[in-house]
PDB file of C-alpha atoms in Angstrom:
ATOM      1  CA  UNK A  76     -18.813 -67.245 218.960  1.00 36.00           C
ATOM      2  CA  UNK A  77     -15.064 -67.448 218.287  1.00 35.00           C
ATOM      3  CA  UNK A  78     -15.611 -65.898 214.875  1.00 32.00           C
ATOM      4  CA  UNK A  79     -17.483 -62.963 216.422  1.00 31.00           C
ATOM      5  CA  UNK A  80     -14.728 -62.430 218.997  1.00 29.00           C
ATOM      6  CA  UNK A  81     -12.060 -62.565 216.302  1.00 32.00           C
ATOM      7  CA  UNK A  82     -13.965 -60.050 214.157  1.00 31.00           C
ATOM      8  CA  UNK A  83     -14.435 -57.704 217.137  1.00 31.00           C
ATOM      9  CA  UNK A  84     -10.737 -57.950 218.003  1.00 31.00           C
ATOM     10  CA  UNK A  85      -9.749 -57.228 214.390  1.00 27.00           C
ATOM     11  CA  UNK A  86     -12.048 -54.187 214.208  1.00 29.00           C
ATOM     12  CA  UNK A  87     -10.715 -52.862 217.510  1.00 31.00           C
ATOM     13  CA  UNK A  88      -7.140 -53.313 216.294  1.00 30.00           C
ATOM     14  CA  UNK A  89      -7.786 -51.537 212.995  1.00 28.00           C
ATOM     15  CA  UNK A  90      -9.670 -48.516 214.400  1.00 32.00           C
ATOM     16  CA  UNK A  91      -6.600 -46.887 216.030  1.00 33.00           C
ATOM     17  CA  UNK A  92      -4.543 -47.605 212.901  1.00 31.00           C
ATOM     18  CA  UNK A  93      -6.991 -45.693 210.738  1.00 34.00           C
ATOM     19  CA  UNK A  94      -6.977 -42.746 213.117  1.00 33.00           C
ATOM     20  CA  UNK A  95      -3.187 -42.678 213.351  1.00 33.00           C
ATOM     21  CA  UNK A  96      -2.847 -42.844 209.555  1.00 40.00           C
ATOM     22  CA  UNK A  97      -4.747 -39.540 209.310  1.00 47.00           C
ATOM     23  CA  UNK A  98      -2.632 -38.119 212.121  1.00 51.00           C
ATOM     24  CA  UNK A  99       0.548 -39.213 210.364  1.00 66.00           C
ATOM     25  CA  UNK A 100      -0.651 -37.577 207.138  1.00 74.00           C
ATOM     26  CA  UNK A 101      -1.080 -34.210 208.829  1.00 77.00           C
ATOM     27  CA  UNK A 102       2.024 -34.766 211.021  1.00 72.00           C
ATOM     28  CA  UNK A 103       1.481 -31.712 213.206  1.00 81.00           C
ATOM     29  CA  UNK A 104       0.456 -29.513 210.260  1.00 86.00           C
ATOM     30  CA  UNK A 105      -2.864 -27.906 209.435  1.00 88.00           C
ATOM     31  CA  UNK A 106      -4.383 -27.076 206.074  1.00 90.00           C
ATOM     32  CA  UNK A 107      -7.720 -25.625 205.061  1.00 91.00           C
ATOM     33  CA  UNK A 108      -8.992 -23.602 202.163  1.00 91.00           C
ATOM     34  CA  UNK A 109     -11.568 -22.958 199.512  1.00 92.00           C
ATOM     35  CA  UNK A 110     -11.850 -20.710 196.511  1.00 89.00           C
ATOM     36  CA  UNK A 111     -12.351 -20.301 192.795  1.00 87.00           C
ATOM     37  CA  UNK A 112      -9.677 -21.008 190.210  1.00 86.00           C
ATOM     38  CA  UNK A 113      -9.896 -19.447 186.739  1.00 79.00           C
ATOM     39  CA  UNK A 114      -9.233 -22.050 184.030  1.00 73.00           C
ATOM     40  CA  UNK A 115      -8.203 -21.112 180.501  1.00 65.00           C
ATOM     41  CA  UNK A 116      -9.774 -23.168 177.717  1.00 61.00           C
ATOM     42  CA  UNK A 117      -8.599 -21.700 174.445  1.00 57.00           C
ATOM     43  CA  UNK A 118     -10.027 -18.188 174.281  1.00 53.00           C
ATOM     44  CA  UNK A 119     -12.536 -18.676 177.086  1.00 57.00           C
ATOM     45  CA  UNK A 120     -12.042 -18.627 180.846  1.00 63.00           C
ATOM     46  CA  UNK A 121     -14.052 -21.002 183.023  1.00 71.00           C
ATOM     47  CA  UNK A 122     -14.079 -21.252 186.804  1.00 81.00           C
ATOM     48  CA  UNK A 123     -13.450 -24.253 189.021  1.00 88.00           C
ATOM     49  CA  UNK A 124     -14.027 -24.579 192.741  1.00 92.00           C
ATOM     50  CA  UNK A 125     -11.534 -26.146 195.147  1.00 93.00           C
ATOM     51  CA  UNK A 126     -12.111 -27.169 198.767  1.00 93.00           C
ATOM     52  CA  UNK A 127      -9.641 -28.567 201.315  1.00 92.00           C
ATOM     53  CA  UNK A 128     -11.116 -29.567 204.678  1.00 91.00           C
ATOM     54  CA  UNK A 129      -9.605 -32.391 206.723  1.00 88.00           C
ATOM     55  CA  UNK A 130     -12.479 -32.111 209.220  1.00 87.00           C
ATOM     56  CA  UNK A 131     -14.936 -33.152 206.485  1.00 87.00           C
ATOM     57  CA  UNK A 132     -16.117 -36.721 206.166  1.00 83.00           C
ATOM     58  CA  UNK A 133     -14.441 -39.405 204.055  1.00 81.00           C
ATOM     59  CA  UNK A 134     -14.255 -38.521 200.389  1.00 83.00           C
ATOM     60  CA  UNK A 135     -14.772 -34.801 201.005  1.00 88.00           C
ATOM     61  CA  UNK A 136     -11.399 -33.718 202.418  1.00 92.00           C
ATOM     62  CA  UNK A 137     -10.121 -32.524 199.046  1.00 94.00           C
ATOM     63  CA  UNK A 138     -12.410 -31.653 196.127  1.00 94.00           C
ATOM     64  CA  UNK A 139     -12.022 -29.960 192.745  1.00 93.00           C
ATOM     65  CA  UNK A 140     -15.097 -29.162 190.632  1.00 92.00           C
ATOM     66  CA  UNK A 141     -15.035 -27.647 187.134  1.00 87.00           C
ATOM     67  CA  UNK A 142     -18.752 -27.034 186.616  1.00 80.00           C
ATOM     68  CA  UNK A 143     -18.348 -25.574 183.125  1.00 76.00           C
ATOM     69  CA  UNK A 144     -16.787 -28.779 181.828  1.00 78.00           C
ATOM     70  CA  UNK A 145     -18.640 -31.222 184.072  1.00 82.00           C
ATOM     71  CA  UNK A 146     -15.512 -32.448 185.894  1.00 86.00           C
ATOM     72  CA  UNK A 147     -15.679 -33.493 189.542  1.00 91.00           C
ATOM     73  CA  UNK A 148     -12.710 -34.881 191.476  1.00 94.00           C
ATOM     74  CA  UNK A 149     -12.544 -35.865 195.129  1.00 95.00           C
ATOM     75  CA  UNK A 150      -9.771 -37.588 197.060  1.00 95.00           C
ATOM     76  CA  UNK A 151     -10.808 -40.797 198.803  1.00 94.00           C
ATOM     77  CA  UNK A 152      -7.457 -42.147 200.044  1.00 93.00           C
ATOM     78  CA  UNK A 153      -4.247 -40.286 200.818  1.00 93.00           C
ATOM     79  CA  UNK A 154      -1.018 -42.243 200.439  1.00 93.00           C
ATOM     80  CA  UNK A 155       1.436 -39.479 201.335  1.00 92.00           C
ATOM     81  CA  UNK A 156       1.870 -35.809 202.106  1.00 92.00           C
ATOM     82  CA  UNK A 157       5.045 -33.812 201.588  1.00 92.00           C
ATOM     83  CA  UNK A 158       5.037 -30.587 203.588  1.00 91.00           C
ATOM     84  CA  UNK A 159       7.030 -27.503 202.717  1.00 89.00           C
ATOM     85  CA  UNK A 160       7.101 -24.183 204.505  1.00 87.00           C
ATOM     86  CA  UNK A 161       4.127 -22.792 202.563  1.00 91.00           C
ATOM     87  CA  UNK A 162       3.096 -25.720 200.359  1.00 93.00           C
ATOM     88  CA  UNK A 163       1.959 -29.314 200.597  1.00 94.00           C
ATOM     89  CA  UNK A 164       1.867 -32.085 197.994  1.00 95.00           C
ATOM     90  CA  UNK A 165      -0.609 -34.928 198.439  1.00 95.00           C
ATOM     91  CA  UNK A 166      -0.604 -38.237 196.580  1.00 95.00           C
ATOM     92  CA  UNK A 167      -3.233 -40.924 196.691  1.00 95.00           C
ATOM     93  CA  UNK A 168      -6.377 -42.193 195.021  1.00 96.00           C
ATOM     94  CA  UNK A 169      -9.549 -40.361 194.219  1.00 95.00           C
ATOM     95  CA  UNK A 170     -12.700 -40.496 192.155  1.00 95.00           C
ATOM     96  CA  UNK A 171     -12.912 -38.429 188.963  1.00 92.00           C
ATOM     97  CA  UNK A 172     -16.178 -38.570 187.072  1.00 86.00           C
ATOM     98  CA  UNK A 173     -17.074 -41.891 188.686  1.00 90.00           C
ATOM     99  CA  UNK A 174     -13.721 -43.622 188.052  1.00 93.00           C
ATOM    100  CA  UNK A 175     -11.064 -44.458 190.653  1.00 96.00           C
ATOM    101  CA  UNK A 176      -7.819 -42.702 189.687  1.00 96.00           C
ATOM    102  CA  UNK A 177      -4.385 -41.988 191.154  1.00 96.00           C
ATOM    103  CA  UNK A 178      -3.847 -38.297 191.897  1.00 96.00           C
ATOM    104  CA  UNK A 179      -1.260 -35.693 192.847  1.00 96.00           C
ATOM    105  CA  UNK A 180      -2.405 -32.376 194.361  1.00 95.00           C
ATOM    106  CA  UNK A 181      -0.401 -29.330 195.393  1.00 95.00           C
ATOM    107  CA  UNK A 182      -1.717 -26.538 197.605  1.00 94.00           C
ATOM    108  CA  UNK A 183       0.288 -23.331 197.985  1.00 94.00           C
ATOM    109  CA  UNK A 184      -0.213 -20.766 200.754  1.00 93.00           C
ATOM    110  CA  UNK A 185       1.384 -17.857 198.919  1.00 90.00           C
ATOM    111  CA  UNK A 186       0.074 -15.271 201.378  1.00 79.00           C
ATOM    112  CA  UNK A 187      -0.545 -12.707 198.620  1.00 83.00           C
ATOM    113  CA  UNK A 188      -1.549 -15.315 195.977  1.00 89.00           C
ATOM    114  CA  UNK A 189      -2.607 -18.846 196.945  1.00 92.00           C
ATOM    115  CA  UNK A 190      -2.801 -21.615 194.358  1.00 92.00           C
ATOM    116  CA  UNK A 191      -4.057 -25.165 193.933  1.00 93.00           C
ATOM    117  CA  UNK A 192      -3.214 -27.777 191.284  1.00 93.00           C
ATOM    118  CA  UNK A 193      -4.444 -31.339 190.874  1.00 93.00           C
ATOM    119  CA  UNK A 194      -3.774 -34.001 188.279  1.00 92.00           C
ATOM    120  CA  UNK A 195      -5.283 -37.442 188.094  1.00 92.00           C
ATOM    121  CA  UNK A 196      -4.664 -40.474 185.977  1.00 88.00           C
ATOM    122  CA  UNK A 197      -1.230 -39.026 185.092  1.00 83.00           C
ATOM    123  CA  UNK A 198      -2.778 -36.236 182.986  1.00 84.00           C
ATOM    124  CA  UNK A 199      -1.861 -32.550 182.886  1.00 82.00           C
ATOM    125  CA  UNK A 200      -2.528 -30.588 186.072  1.00 85.00           C
ATOM    126  CA  UNK A 201      -5.694 -28.548 186.418  1.00 87.00           C
ATOM    127  CA  UNK A 202      -5.938 -25.496 188.624  1.00 88.00           C
ATOM    128  CA  UNK A 203      -3.972 -22.332 189.184  1.00 88.00           C
ATOM    129  CA  UNK A 204      -3.936 -19.230 191.386  1.00 90.00           C
ATOM    130  CA  UNK A 205      -7.088 -18.694 193.440  1.00 90.00           C
ATOM    131  CA  UNK A 206      -9.169 -15.769 192.255  1.00 86.00           C
ATOM    132  CA  UNK A 207     -10.977 -15.522 195.569  1.00 87.00           C
ATOM    133  CA  UNK A 208     -10.760 -17.543 198.739  1.00 89.00           C
ATOM    134  CA  UNK A 209      -7.577 -18.717 200.370  1.00 91.00           C
ATOM    135  CA  UNK A 210      -5.469 -21.670 201.452  1.00 93.00           C
ATOM    136  CA  UNK A 211      -3.937 -21.652 204.914  1.00 92.00           C
ATOM    137  CA  UNK A 212      -1.091 -24.001 205.819  1.00 91.00           C
ATOM    138  CA  UNK A 213       0.277 -24.073 209.343  1.00 87.00           C
ATOM    139  CA  UNK A 214       2.304 -26.196 211.680  1.00 75.00           C
TER     140      UNK A 214
END
């Protein structure tokens, strides 16, 4: 019985911490967006899809999919967010092609030209200006 009470107390104590961690990450800001990013691969141009939605469930708040090359990245844990006037930089851990990896992502609300870049496992960034769609950053 004591073990059950201790477990219930621990779960109750952790639930507000998890909610406040998300609140601290956004820190009075909002961000949302989706669109296609043209990717240059030698002479060819492929297209990737990016989605940013902090109302989505766990593991679906930030996604980058390059269908042409079979790459799929999604953020699963955010460690920090650095907010600028029209840009935000996220750091954390994600899943890329089934492997857990550290990542850095930058979203830019350029009004006329929005952009998104993500790199994982300390590799070169993927992404670029959005061909269609948009990213909206607010406070």
